Amino acid sequence: MKKKILISFFMIFFIMVAQINANPTFSKKYNMKCSGCHSMLPTLNATGLKFMRNGFRFDRNETTTLDGFLHAKDWKERTANLPVTMLVGVNINSKDRKDVDKLNFYSGGTLTDTLSFYAITRSNYNAKYNHILFSEPSSRAFLEWNPKGDEHVLKVGWMDPLMAISNLNNRTLMDSGLIKAGLLKKAPKSKVKPSWAMTPPKPKAPGTDATPQELKKYQMMLMPKQVYKPPVPYAGFGLVKGLEYSYLYNHKMLFLVNYGIPTAETFATDDDSQLTLGFELQDVKGANIGIVYLHKEIANIDIDSVIVPIEKYFMHEQLLLRTNFVYKDSSQYENAYYGNQTSMTYAIDEDTHVRVIYAVDKDEAKNANTGLSFTYSKLFNDRFIIHLTGARHKGKIFDESVAKFSFYMFI
């Protein structure tokens, strides 16, 4: 009860502060609406993708974020160039998981005409889990060097390897009700269990002479896997601490190499590694078509995944269709995983969207699973977001429907 009263107090306080200065970092700097770079938040449109690719700038000759802040003429101009934004919110769903209280910090901007930075840290809290601010699994922070505009891009730091590919990361899954949506039914008898569906049979404990890698693998096999994941997040492209280089040829062909240490895995250590290779054809008759390959070594387990993403706008960019074909092969299981995740986002107006997501897969136990999600999204005054979601997942092991309400506010 005290916790809810405290949250309510802070929400009222934030709303009062928001009346003074509430636009997100880039929106307030350029004095433009969120719809300038986004369709349904946080999905990026063509302008947003180019802005991100160019190091969070529209023009190399523009005043940098650093100069704008240091040499501002007045308080209003200085706050417009302050590269920090906060998002607070709450998620409420129809299942007995308690409310999820959310707090995000964003920072990003340009330091010179070729050097920029981006950072985000998240805190999600409820009675069952807690993502801690500024911890590696819940944060991204990197420096980006663009020596020739959008042609060559070099990143170093903590990053998402799918960020460079058009809307391939979890932007199109936000508040879908599909991630962590499934609850276990009574487990059927099966010799092969899908890794996301249930706790594997208890493995034989390693001996006293076991190596650190063997101990770590044993710990991972003991971890309960009691939530469903759609195909794209299940492919395993996690956050990494490392380097990334990408090359955009003739503004049409993107080549990507990312290598680092996984940071979002529970038992990840500096001995683990993750390599991501990507290729994308951009604006081919209005479509973006790519292929991304992952090789991950973690806890003495080898994982190879492939995603083929296809994205296209229709109806004068009023309708966004995105489909992703996913393949995953893990040395932990005998069979491979296959899936498809398709989403359609329709813009009623620049601040109102509806989104439908359909996911289907065949897991390592050869079980067929489907997921369906419908979301209504409304942005008010470029600072308040409401998402109303209904989702359904059905398979041999999971069977669940969920209704979800989400409210967010930028400060």
mmCIF file of C-alpha atoms in Angstrom:
data_model
loop_
_atom_site.group_PDB
_atom_site.id
_atom_site.type_symbol
_atom_site.label_atom_id
_atom_site.label_comp_id
_atom_site.label_asym_id
_atom_site.label_seq_id
_atom_site.Cartn_x
_atom_site.Cartn_y
_atom_site.Cartn_z
ATOM 1 C CA MET A 1 0.000 0.000 0.000
ATOM 2 C CA LYS A 2 2.803 2.408 0.912
ATOM 3 C CA LYS A 3 4.531 1.555 -2.338
ATOM 4 C CA LYS A 4 1.430 2.445 -4.398
ATOM 5 C CA ILE A 5 0.983 5.737 -2.535
ATOM 6 C CA LEU A 6 4.617 6.600 -3.214
ATOM 7 C CA ILE A 7 4.245 5.769 -6.916
ATOM 8 C CA SER A 8 1.098 7.918 -7.140
ATOM 9 C CA PHE A 9 2.931 10.832 -5.522
ATOM 10 C CA PHE A 10 5.778 10.626 -8.005
ATOM 11 C CA MET A 11 3.364 10.315 -10.948
ATOM 12 C CA ILE A 12 1.624 13.547 -9.889
ATOM 13 C CA PHE A 13 4.986 15.244 -9.418
ATOM 14 C CA PHE A 14 6.214 14.114 -12.834
ATOM 15 C CA ILE A 15 3.043 15.365 -14.518
ATOM 16 C CA MET A 16 3.589 18.801 -12.934
ATOM 17 C CA VAL A 17 7.193 18.832 -14.120
ATOM 18 C CA ALA A 18 6.135 17.635 -17.569
ATOM 19 C CA GLN A 19 4.211 20.844 -18.145
ATOM 20 C CA ILE A 20 7.569 22.666 -18.146
ATOM 21 C CA ASN A 21 9.692 20.334 -20.241
ATOM 22 C CA ALA A 22 8.501 16.906 -21.320
ATOM 23 C CA ASN A 23 9.639 16.199 -24.861
ATOM 24 C CA PRO A 24 11.995 13.246 -25.474
ATOM 25 C CA THR A 25 15.678 13.987 -26.038
ATOM 26 C CA PHE A 26 15.788 14.338 -29.837
ATOM 27 C CA SER A 27 12.260 15.691 -30.189
ATOM 28 C CA LYS A 28 12.922 18.616 -27.864
ATOM 29 C CA LYS A 29 16.311 19.371 -29.466
ATOM 30 C CA TYR A 30 14.853 19.660 -32.970
ATOM 31 C CA ASN A 31 11.472 20.993 -31.822
ATOM 32 C CA MET A 32 9.590 18.355 -33.787
ATOM 33 C CA LYS A 33 6.837 15.870 -33.062
ATOM 34 C CA CYS A 34 7.559 12.243 -32.223
ATOM 35 C CA SER A 35 5.787 11.264 -35.465
ATOM 36 C CA GLY A 36 8.637 12.888 -37.383
ATOM 37 C CA CYS A 37 10.809 9.817 -36.693
ATOM 38 C CA HIS A 38 8.341 7.217 -35.360
ATOM 39 C CA SER A 39 5.250 5.432 -36.474
ATOM 40 C CA MET A 40 3.815 3.522 -33.489
ATOM 41 C CA LEU A 41 6.285 4.217 -30.686
ATOM 42 C CA PRO A 42 8.995 3.013 -30.504
ATOM 43 C CA THR A 43 8.974 1.754 -34.141
ATOM 44 C CA LEU A 44 11.031 3.990 -36.443
ATOM 45 C CA ASN A 45 9.888 5.280 -39.820
ATOM 46 C CA ALA A 46 12.236 5.928 -42.763
ATOM 47 C CA THR A 47 13.257 9.345 -41.389
ATOM 48 C CA GLY A 48 13.985 7.891 -37.958
ATOM 49 C CA LEU A 49 16.085 5.065 -39.397
ATOM 50 C CA LYS A 50 18.192 7.541 -41.407
ATOM 51 C CA PHE A 51 18.565 9.818 -38.378
ATOM 52 C CA MET A 52 19.801 6.908 -36.237
ATOM 53 C CA ARG A 53 22.128 5.665 -38.986
ATOM 54 C CA ASN A 54 23.661 9.145 -39.331
ATOM 55 C CA GLY A 55 24.713 9.252 -35.685
ATOM 56 C CA PHE A 56 21.553 10.924 -34.310
ATOM 57 C CA ARG A 57 21.851 13.966 -36.546
ATOM 58 C CA PHE A 58 20.083 15.252 -39.662
ATOM 59 C CA ASP A 59 23.045 17.208 -40.991
ATOM 60 C CA ARG A 60 26.761 17.109 -40.200
ATOM 61 C CA ASN A 61 26.902 20.919 -40.249
ATOM 62 C CA GLU A 62 24.319 21.328 -37.504
ATOM 63 C CA THR A 63 25.287 22.453 -34.004
ATOM 64 C CA THR A 64 26.292 19.480 -31.884
ATOM 65 C CA THR A 65 24.422 18.579 -28.726
ATOM 66 C CA LEU A 66 27.515 19.368 -26.666
ATOM 67 C CA ASP A 67 28.025 22.829 -28.195
ATOM 68 C CA GLY A 68 24.337 23.607 -27.974
ATOM 69 C CA PHE A 69 24.322 22.836 -24.272
ATOM 70 C CA LEU A 70 27.564 24.596 -23.391
ATOM 71 C CA HIS A 71 26.901 27.751 -25.429
ATOM 72 C CA ALA A 72 23.168 28.115 -24.930
ATOM 73 C CA LYS A 73 21.892 31.711 -24.792
ATOM 74 C CA ASP A 74 19.256 31.096 -22.159
ATOM 75 C CA TRP A 75 17.720 28.446 -19.877
ATOM 76 C CA LYS A 76 15.161 27.345 -22.482
ATOM 77 C CA GLU A 77 17.824 26.693 -25.104
ATOM 78 C CA ARG A 78 20.034 24.881 -22.597
ATOM 79 C CA THR A 79 17.230 22.533 -21.493
ATOM 80 C CA ALA A 80 16.389 21.845 -25.151
ATOM 81 C CA ASN A 81 19.963 20.606 -25.617
ATOM 82 C CA LEU A 82 20.090 18.676 -22.352
ATOM 83 C CA PRO A 83 20.620 15.112 -23.624
ATOM 84 C CA VAL A 84 18.645 13.337 -20.904
ATOM 85 C CA THR A 85 15.067 12.061 -20.963
ATOM 86 C CA MET A 86 13.154 9.984 -18.428
ATOM 87 C CA LEU A 87 10.232 7.652 -19.049
ATOM 88 C CA VAL A 88 8.027 6.488 -16.195
ATOM 89 C CA GLY A 89 5.089 4.167 -16.458
ATOM 90 C CA VAL A 90 3.107 1.212 -15.255
ATOM 91 C CA ASN A 91 1.918 -2.014 -16.911
ATOM 92 C CA ILE A 92 -1.177 -3.768 -15.607
ATOM 93 C CA ASN A 93 -2.324 -7.108 -16.985
ATOM 94 C CA SER A 94 -5.161 -9.496 -16.290
ATOM 95 C CA LYS A 95 -2.972 -12.231 -14.828
ATOM 96 C CA ASP A 96 -1.778 -12.567 -11.246
ATOM 97 C CA ARG A 97 1.678 -11.094 -11.748
ATOM 98 C CA LYS A 98 1.218 -7.808 -9.934
ATOM 99 C CA ASP A 99 1.685 -4.451 -11.607
ATOM 100 C CA VAL A 100 4.968 -3.736 -13.380
ATOM 101 C CA ASP A 101 6.449 -0.352 -12.511
ATOM 102 C CA LYS A 102 8.774 0.994 -15.180
ATOM 103 C CA LEU A 103 11.502 3.635 -15.181
ATOM 104 C CA ASN A 104 13.802 4.338 -18.132
ATOM 105 C CA PHE A 105 16.594 6.874 -18.555
ATOM 106 C CA TYR A 106 17.619 7.881 -22.098
ATOM 107 C CA SER A 107 20.585 9.932 -23.204
ATOM 108 C CA GLY A 108 21.956 10.584 -26.641
ATOM 109 C CA GLY A 109 23.355 13.207 -28.938
ATOM 110 C CA THR A 110 26.340 14.462 -30.877
ATOM 111 C CA LEU A 111 29.743 15.368 -29.420
ATOM 112 C CA THR A 112 31.489 16.428 -32.653
ATOM 113 C CA ASP A 113 30.521 16.377 -36.329
ATOM 114 C CA THR A 114 31.579 12.680 -36.472
ATOM 115 C CA LEU A 115 31.259 11.399 -32.887
ATOM 116 C CA SER A 116 27.995 10.696 -31.066
ATOM 117 C CA PHE A 117 26.707 8.692 -28.131
ATOM 118 C CA TYR A 118 23.606 6.830 -26.996
ATOM 119 C CA ALA A 119 22.628 5.341 -23.637
ATOM 120 C CA ILE A 120 19.556 3.792 -22.067
ATOM 121 C CA THR A 121 19.024 2.001 -18.775
ATOM 122 C CA ARG A 122 15.803 0.346 -17.645
ATOM 123 C CA SER A 123 14.254 -0.624 -14.354
ATOM 124 C CA ASN A 124 11.216 -2.914 -14.406
ATOM 125 C CA TYR A 125 9.923 -4.010 -11.028
ATOM 126 C CA ASN A 126 7.153 -6.213 -9.760
ATOM 127 C CA ALA A 127 6.752 -8.968 -7.198
ATOM 128 C CA LYS A 128 8.372 -11.584 -9.454
ATOM 129 C CA TYR A 129 11.367 -9.878 -11.043
ATOM 130 C CA ASN A 130 13.412 -6.719 -10.894
ATOM 131 C CA HIS A 131 15.630 -5.220 -13.606
ATOM 132 C CA ILE A 132 18.089 -2.919 -11.905
ATOM 133 C CA LEU A 133 19.084 0.467 -13.310
ATOM 134 C CA PHE A 134 22.649 0.719 -14.671
ATOM 135 C CA SER A 135 23.220 -3.049 -14.590
ATOM 136 C CA GLU A 136 24.608 -4.666 -17.761
ATOM 137 C CA PRO A 137 21.541 -6.817 -18.600
ATOM 138 C CA SER A 138 19.223 -3.779 -18.489
ATOM 139 C CA SER A 139 21.434 -1.148 -20.153
ATOM 140 C CA ARG A 140 22.916 -0.053 -23.453
ATOM 141 C CA ALA A 141 25.606 2.598 -23.851
ATOM 142 C CA PHE A 142 27.911 3.148 -26.786
ATOM 143 C CA LEU A 143 30.034 5.670 -28.653
ATOM 144 C CA GLU A 144 29.476 5.936 -32.386
ATOM 145 C CA TRP A 145 31.882 7.249 -35.012
ATOM 146 C CA ASN A 146 30.564 8.345 -38.424
ATOM 147 C CA PRO A 147 33.601 9.559 -40.435
ATOM 148 C CA LYS A 148 31.591 9.798 -43.695
ATOM 149 C CA GLY A 149 27.999 10.403 -42.693
ATOM 150 C CA ASP A 150 25.942 7.211 -42.922
ATOM 151 C CA GLU A 151 28.471 5.268 -45.031
ATOM 152 C CA HIS A 152 30.815 3.929 -42.326
ATOM 153 C CA VAL A 153 29.661 3.461 -38.732
ATOM 154 C CA LEU A 154 31.806 2.161 -35.886
ATOM 155 C CA LYS A 155 30.364 1.510 -32.417
ATOM 156 C CA VAL A 156 32.013 0.512 -29.172
ATOM 157 C CA GLY A 157 30.290 -0.240 -25.873
ATOM 158 C CA TRP A 158 27.185 -2.109 -24.721
ATOM 159 C CA MET A 159 24.758 -2.504 -27.616
ATOM 160 C CA ASP A 160 21.992 -4.435 -29.359
ATOM 161 C CA PRO A 161 23.426 -6.085 -32.516
ATOM 162 C CA LEU A 162 20.015 -5.897 -34.235
ATOM 163 C CA MET A 163 19.671 -2.134 -33.762
ATOM 164 C CA ALA A 164 21.256 -1.371 -37.144
ATOM 165 C CA ILE A 165 18.749 -3.512 -39.088
ATOM 166 C CA SER A 166 15.424 -1.806 -39.845
ATOM 167 C CA ASN A 167 13.174 -2.288 -36.794
ATOM 168 C CA LEU A 168 14.431 -5.852 -36.281
ATOM 169 C CA ASN A 169 14.932 -5.661 -32.537
ATOM 170 C CA ASN A 170 12.048 -5.653 -30.056
ATOM 171 C CA ARG A 171 10.694 -2.226 -31.132
ATOM 172 C CA THR A 172 7.747 -3.912 -32.860
ATOM 173 C CA LEU A 173 7.017 -6.155 -29.846
ATOM 174 C CA MET A 174 6.660 -3.497 -27.138
ATOM 175 C CA ASP A 175 3.583 -4.198 -24.977
ATOM 176 C CA SER A 176 2.501 -7.016 -27.288
ATOM 177 C CA GLY A 177 1.565 -9.276 -24.381
ATOM 178 C CA LEU A 178 3.507 -12.089 -26.096
ATOM 179 C CA ILE A 179 6.901 -11.852 -24.402
ATOM 180 C CA LYS A 180 6.681 -13.610 -21.032
ATOM 181 C CA ALA A 181 2.979 -14.173 -21.725
ATOM 182 C CA GLY A 182 2.714 -17.917 -21.494
ATOM 183 C CA LEU A 183 1.983 -19.917 -18.388
ATOM 184 C CA LEU A 184 2.711 -23.630 -18.262
ATOM 185 C CA LYS A 185 -0.043 -26.133 -18.484
ATOM 186 C CA LYS A 186 0.628 -29.581 -17.058
ATOM 187 C CA ALA A 187 3.777 -30.711 -18.821
ATOM 188 C CA PRO A 188 3.176 -33.508 -21.322
ATOM 189 C CA LYS A 189 5.471 -36.491 -21.485
ATOM 190 C CA SER A 190 8.132 -35.937 -24.088
ATOM 191 C CA LYS A 191 11.712 -37.012 -24.566
ATOM 192 C CA VAL A 192 12.709 -33.630 -25.958
ATOM 193 C CA LYS A 193 11.626 -30.437 -24.184
ATOM 194 C CA PRO A 194 11.764 -27.011 -25.877
ATOM 195 C CA SER A 195 14.158 -24.744 -24.031
ATOM 196 C CA TRP A 196 11.621 -21.926 -23.626
ATOM 197 C CA ALA A 197 8.732 -24.085 -22.580
ATOM 198 C CA MET A 198 9.618 -25.918 -19.407
ATOM 199 C CA THR A 199 12.301 -26.914 -16.955
ATOM 200 C CA PRO A 200 14.482 -29.626 -18.507
ATOM 201 C CA PRO A 201 14.902 -32.912 -16.652
ATOM 202 C CA LYS A 202 17.385 -32.403 -13.842
ATOM 203 C CA PRO A 203 20.844 -33.113 -15.267
ATOM 204 C CA LYS A 204 23.514 -35.139 -13.571
ATOM 205 C CA ALA A 205 25.570 -32.953 -11.251
ATOM 206 C CA PRO A 206 29.205 -32.475 -12.338
ATOM 207 C CA GLY A 207 31.988 -33.952 -10.277
ATOM 208 C CA THR A 208 34.409 -32.127 -8.034
ATOM 209 C CA ASP A 209 36.910 -31.926 -10.906
ATOM 210 C CA ALA A 210 34.459 -30.136 -13.206
ATOM 211 C CA THR A 211 35.683 -27.134 -15.165
ATOM 212 C CA PRO A 212 34.098 -23.677 -14.701
ATOM 213 C CA GLN A 213 32.384 -24.103 -18.094
ATOM 214 C CA GLU A 214 30.848 -27.431 -17.018
ATOM 215 C CA LEU A 215 29.599 -25.908 -13.771
ATOM 216 C CA LYS A 216 28.082 -22.965 -15.624
ATOM 217 C CA LYS A 217 26.333 -25.256 -18.117
ATOM 218 C CA TYR A 218 24.917 -27.283 -15.233
ATOM 219 C CA GLN A 219 23.580 -24.114 -13.593
ATOM 220 C CA MET A 220 21.939 -22.995 -16.847
ATOM 221 C CA MET A 221 20.221 -26.372 -17.273
ATOM 222 C CA LEU A 222 18.731 -25.981 -13.792
ATOM 223 C CA MET A 223 17.189 -22.616 -14.671
ATOM 224 C CA PRO A 224 13.399 -22.836 -15.126
ATOM 225 C CA LYS A 225 12.141 -21.895 -18.598
ATOM 226 C CA GLN A 226 8.541 -21.020 -17.915
ATOM 227 C CA VAL A 227 7.760 -18.261 -20.387
ATOM 228 C CA TYR A 228 6.947 -18.185 -24.083
ATOM 229 C CA LYS A 229 8.974 -16.052 -26.487
ATOM 230 C CA PRO A 230 8.024 -15.132 -30.056
ATOM 231 C CA PRO A 231 10.451 -16.190 -32.813
ATOM 232 C CA VAL A 232 12.609 -13.030 -33.072
ATOM 233 C CA PRO A 233 13.557 -12.688 -29.369
ATOM 234 C CA TYR A 234 13.842 -16.482 -29.117
ATOM 235 C CA ALA A 235 16.526 -16.463 -31.825
ATOM 236 C CA GLY A 236 18.981 -15.378 -29.104
ATOM 237 C CA PHE A 237 20.452 -12.110 -30.423
ATOM 238 C CA GLY A 238 21.161 -10.701 -26.968
ATOM 239 C CA LEU A 239 22.905 -7.525 -25.846
ATOM 240 C CA VAL A 240 26.698 -7.571 -26.127
ATOM 241 C CA LYS A 241 29.686 -5.711 -24.798
ATOM 242 C CA GLY A 242 31.983 -5.216 -27.768
ATOM 243 C CA LEU A 243 32.523 -3.669 -31.201
ATOM 244 C CA GLU A 244 30.379 -3.163 -34.290
ATOM 245 C CA TYR A 245 31.217 -2.010 -37.794
ATOM 246 C CA SER A 246 28.677 -1.468 -40.550
ATOM 247 C CA TYR A 247 29.034 -0.205 -44.109
ATOM 248 C CA LEU A 248 26.230 1.256 -46.210
ATOM 249 C CA TYR A 249 27.025 1.072 -49.919
ATOM 250 C CA ASN A 250 25.271 3.519 -52.231
ATOM 251 C CA HIS A 251 22.569 4.095 -49.585
ATOM 252 C CA LYS A 252 21.123 0.684 -50.534
ATOM 253 C CA MET A 253 23.258 -2.212 -49.253
ATOM 254 C CA LEU A 254 24.093 -2.545 -45.559
ATOM 255 C CA PHE A 255 26.849 -4.877 -44.293
ATOM 256 C CA LEU A 256 27.141 -5.489 -40.531
ATOM 257 C CA VAL A 257 29.677 -7.192 -38.250
ATOM 258 C CA ASN A 258 29.181 -7.236 -34.476
ATOM 259 C CA TYR A 259 31.315 -9.128 -31.975
ATOM 260 C CA GLY A 260 31.365 -9.126 -28.201
ATOM 261 C CA ILE A 261 30.556 -10.765 -24.888
ATOM 262 C CA PRO A 262 26.873 -11.474 -24.115
ATOM 263 C CA THR A 263 25.663 -9.294 -21.239
ATOM 264 C CA ALA A 264 21.981 -10.250 -20.925
ATOM 265 C CA GLU A 265 22.565 -13.911 -20.082
ATOM 266 C CA THR A 266 22.258 -14.984 -16.454
ATOM 267 C CA PHE A 267 25.468 -16.998 -16.419
ATOM 268 C CA ALA A 268 27.460 -15.125 -19.065
ATOM 269 C CA THR A 269 31.173 -14.632 -18.386
ATOM 270 C CA ASP A 270 34.094 -13.115 -20.262
ATOM 271 C CA ASP A 271 34.791 -16.573 -21.727
ATOM 272 C CA ASP A 272 31.565 -16.436 -23.751
ATOM 273 C CA SER A 273 31.229 -14.788 -27.152
ATOM 274 C CA GLN A 274 28.643 -13.696 -29.699
ATOM 275 C CA LEU A 275 29.190 -12.980 -33.398
ATOM 276 C CA THR A 276 26.525 -11.317 -35.548
ATOM 277 C CA LEU A 277 26.775 -10.894 -39.329
ATOM 278 C CA GLY A 278 24.106 -8.993 -41.219
ATOM 279 C CA PHE A 279 23.175 -7.869 -44.709
ATOM 280 C CA GLU A 280 20.238 -5.712 -45.779
ATOM 281 C CA LEU A 281 18.978 -4.365 -49.093
ATOM 282 C CA GLN A 282 17.244 -1.079 -48.370
ATOM 283 C CA ASP A 283 14.440 0.592 -50.289
ATOM 284 C CA VAL A 284 14.061 -2.129 -52.918
ATOM 285 C CA LYS A 285 10.758 -1.026 -54.464
ATOM 286 C CA GLY A 286 9.925 0.421 -51.073
ATOM 287 C CA ALA A 287 10.950 -2.688 -49.109
ATOM 288 C CA ASN A 288 13.867 -3.542 -46.816
ATOM 289 C CA ILE A 289 15.038 -7.167 -47.124
ATOM 290 C CA GLY A 290 17.838 -8.679 -45.056
ATOM 291 C CA ILE A 291 19.473 -11.720 -43.520
ATOM 292 C CA VAL A 292 21.171 -11.855 -40.115
ATOM 293 C CA TYR A 293 23.313 -14.702 -38.754
ATOM 294 C CA LEU A 294 24.222 -15.345 -35.115
ATOM 295 C CA HIS A 295 26.836 -17.635 -33.603
ATOM 296 C CA LYS A 296 26.882 -17.638 -29.827
ATOM 297 C CA GLU A 297 29.012 -19.681 -27.428
ATOM 298 C CA ILE A 298 27.731 -19.601 -23.881
ATOM 299 C CA ALA A 299 28.050 -22.105 -21.041
ATOM 300 C CA ASN A 300 29.753 -24.542 -23.420
ATOM 301 C CA ILE A 301 26.631 -24.469 -25.622
ATOM 302 C CA ASP A 302 26.816 -23.471 -29.295
ATOM 303 C CA ILE A 303 23.874 -21.574 -30.793
ATOM 304 C CA ASP A 304 23.438 -20.733 -34.479
ATOM 305 C CA SER A 305 20.481 -18.615 -35.574
ATOM 306 C CA VAL A 306 19.324 -16.981 -38.790
ATOM 307 C CA ILE A 307 16.652 -14.297 -39.249
ATOM 308 C CA VAL A 308 15.341 -13.167 -42.631
ATOM 309 C CA PRO A 309 13.483 -9.851 -42.077
ATOM 310 C CA ILE A 310 11.276 -8.191 -44.708
ATOM 311 C CA GLU A 311 9.735 -4.771 -44.099
ATOM 312 C CA LYS A 312 7.546 -2.647 -46.381
ATOM 313 C CA TYR A 313 5.272 0.381 -46.061
ATOM 314 C CA PHE A 314 1.974 0.609 -47.927
ATOM 315 C CA MET A 315 -0.767 3.219 -48.400
ATOM 316 C CA HIS A 316 1.600 6.211 -48.359
ATOM 317 C CA GLU A 317 3.376 4.845 -45.242
ATOM 318 C CA GLN A 318 0.102 4.453 -43.383
ATOM 319 C CA LEU A 319 0.494 0.669 -43.128
ATOM 320 C CA LEU A 320 3.726 -1.077 -42.084
ATOM 321 C CA LEU A 321 4.076 -4.795 -42.780
ATOM 322 C CA ARG A 322 6.989 -6.682 -41.264
ATOM 323 C CA THR A 323 7.639 -10.419 -41.409
ATOM 324 C CA ASN A 324 10.604 -12.337 -39.950
ATOM 325 C CA PHE A 325 11.560 -15.930 -40.729
ATOM 326 C CA VAL A 326 13.600 -17.493 -37.923
ATOM 327 C CA TYR A 327 15.813 -20.591 -37.651
ATOM 328 C CA LYS A 328 17.701 -21.628 -34.528
ATOM 329 C CA ASP A 329 19.949 -24.615 -33.869
ATOM 330 C CA SER A 330 21.350 -25.239 -30.382
ATOM 331 C CA SER A 331 23.797 -27.977 -29.406
ATOM 332 C CA GLN A 332 21.661 -28.420 -26.279
ATOM 333 C CA TYR A 333 18.820 -29.970 -28.329
ATOM 334 C CA GLU A 334 18.509 -32.615 -30.999
ATOM 335 C CA ASN A 335 16.019 -30.751 -33.183
ATOM 336 C CA ALA A 336 16.130 -27.235 -34.634
ATOM 337 C CA TYR A 337 13.600 -24.447 -34.119
ATOM 338 C CA TYR A 338 11.623 -22.766 -36.931
ATOM 339 C CA GLY A 339 9.321 -19.771 -36.656
ATOM 340 C CA ASN A 340 7.702 -16.807 -38.326
ATOM 341 C CA GLN A 341 6.712 -13.521 -36.702
ATOM 342 C CA THR A 342 4.592 -11.097 -38.717
ATOM 343 C CA SER A 343 3.287 -7.699 -37.644
ATOM 344 C CA MET A 344 1.034 -5.115 -39.290
ATOM 345 C CA THR A 345 0.832 -1.563 -37.930
ATOM 346 C CA TYR A 346 -1.811 0.822 -39.225
ATOM 347 C CA ALA A 347 -1.759 4.589 -38.578
ATOM 348 C CA ILE A 348 -5.230 5.980 -37.885
ATOM 349 C CA ASP A 349 -3.535 9.359 -37.571
ATOM 350 C CA GLU A 350 0.001 10.424 -36.684
ATOM 351 C CA ASP A 351 -0.575 9.810 -32.959
ATOM 352 C CA THR A 352 -2.955 6.822 -33.075
ATOM 353 C CA HIS A 353 -2.054 3.312 -34.243
ATOM 354 C CA VAL A 354 -3.335 -0.246 -34.170
ATOM 355 C CA ARG A 355 -0.982 -3.213 -34.418
ATOM 356 C CA VAL A 356 -1.577 -6.902 -35.018
ATOM 357 C CA ILE A 357 1.148 -9.515 -34.459
ATOM 358 C CA TYR A 358 0.883 -13.157 -35.455
ATOM 359 C CA ALA A 359 3.620 -15.649 -34.519
ATOM 360 C CA VAL A 360 3.887 -19.338 -35.350
ATOM 361 C CA ASP A 361 6.699 -21.777 -34.641
ATOM 362 C CA LYS A 362 7.742 -25.404 -34.382
ATOM 363 C CA ASP A 363 9.922 -25.850 -31.305
ATOM 364 C CA GLU A 364 12.667 -28.329 -30.451
ATOM 365 C CA ALA A 365 10.071 -30.873 -29.296
ATOM 366 C CA LYS A 366 8.315 -30.528 -32.674
ATOM 367 C CA ASN A 367 5.349 -28.839 -31.023
ATOM 368 C CA ALA A 368 3.440 -26.248 -33.060
ATOM 369 C CA ASN A 369 2.722 -22.978 -31.231
ATOM 370 C CA THR A 370 0.896 -19.788 -32.211
ATOM 371 C CA GLY A 371 0.679 -16.305 -30.740
ATOM 372 C CA LEU A 372 -1.701 -13.469 -31.592
ATOM 373 C CA SER A 373 -1.648 -9.898 -30.280
ATOM 374 C CA PHE A 374 -3.749 -6.779 -30.928
ATOM 375 C CA THR A 375 -2.658 -3.365 -29.571
ATOM 376 C CA TYR A 376 -4.245 0.072 -29.684
ATOM 377 C CA SER A 377 -1.722 2.886 -29.151
ATOM 378 C CA LYS A 378 -2.404 6.562 -28.469
ATOM 379 C CA LEU A 379 0.131 9.357 -27.988
ATOM 380 C CA PHE A 380 -1.075 12.512 -26.240
ATOM 381 C CA ASN A 381 0.737 15.840 -26.519
ATOM 382 C CA ASP A 382 3.990 14.070 -27.490
ATOM 383 C CA ARG A 383 4.519 13.057 -23.865
ATOM 384 C CA PHE A 384 1.893 10.532 -22.708
ATOM 385 C CA ILE A 385 1.452 7.061 -24.247
ATOM 386 C CA ILE A 386 -1.367 4.594 -23.664
ATOM 387 C CA HIS A 387 -1.296 1.012 -24.970
ATOM 388 C CA LEU A 388 -4.307 -1.308 -24.740
ATOM 389 C CA THR A 389 -3.464 -4.899 -25.631
ATOM 390 C CA GLY A 390 -5.149 -8.256 -25.921
ATOM 391 C CA ALA A 391 -2.976 -11.315 -26.600
ATOM 392 C CA ARG A 392 -3.383 -15.036 -26.946
ATOM 393 C CA HIS A 393 -0.811 -17.817 -27.072
ATOM 394 C CA LYS A 394 -1.729 -21.422 -27.651
ATOM 395 C CA GLY A 395 0.380 -24.552 -28.008
ATOM 396 C CA LYS A 396 0.924 -28.000 -26.605
ATOM 397 C CA ILE A 397 2.572 -26.638 -23.455
ATOM 398 C CA PHE A 398 1.282 -23.044 -23.185
ATOM 399 C CA ASP A 399 -2.327 -21.896 -23.284
ATOM 400 C CA GLU A 400 -3.098 -18.369 -22.135
ATOM 401 C CA SER A 401 -4.951 -15.158 -22.920
ATOM 402 C CA VAL A 402 -3.953 -11.838 -21.406
ATOM 403 C CA ALA A 403 -5.324 -8.279 -21.422
ATOM 404 C CA LYS A 404 -2.859 -5.489 -20.742
ATOM 405 C CA PHE A 405 -2.961 -1.754 -20.034
ATOM 406 C CA SER A 406 0.206 0.352 -20.241
ATOM 407 C CA PHE A 407 0.723 4.023 -19.446
ATOM 408 C CA TYR A 408 3.995 5.897 -20.044
ATOM 409 C CA MET A 409 5.094 9.483 -19.668
ATOM 410 C CA PHE A 410 8.204 11.229 -21.004
ATOM 411 C CA ILE A 411 9.900 13.831 -18.854
#
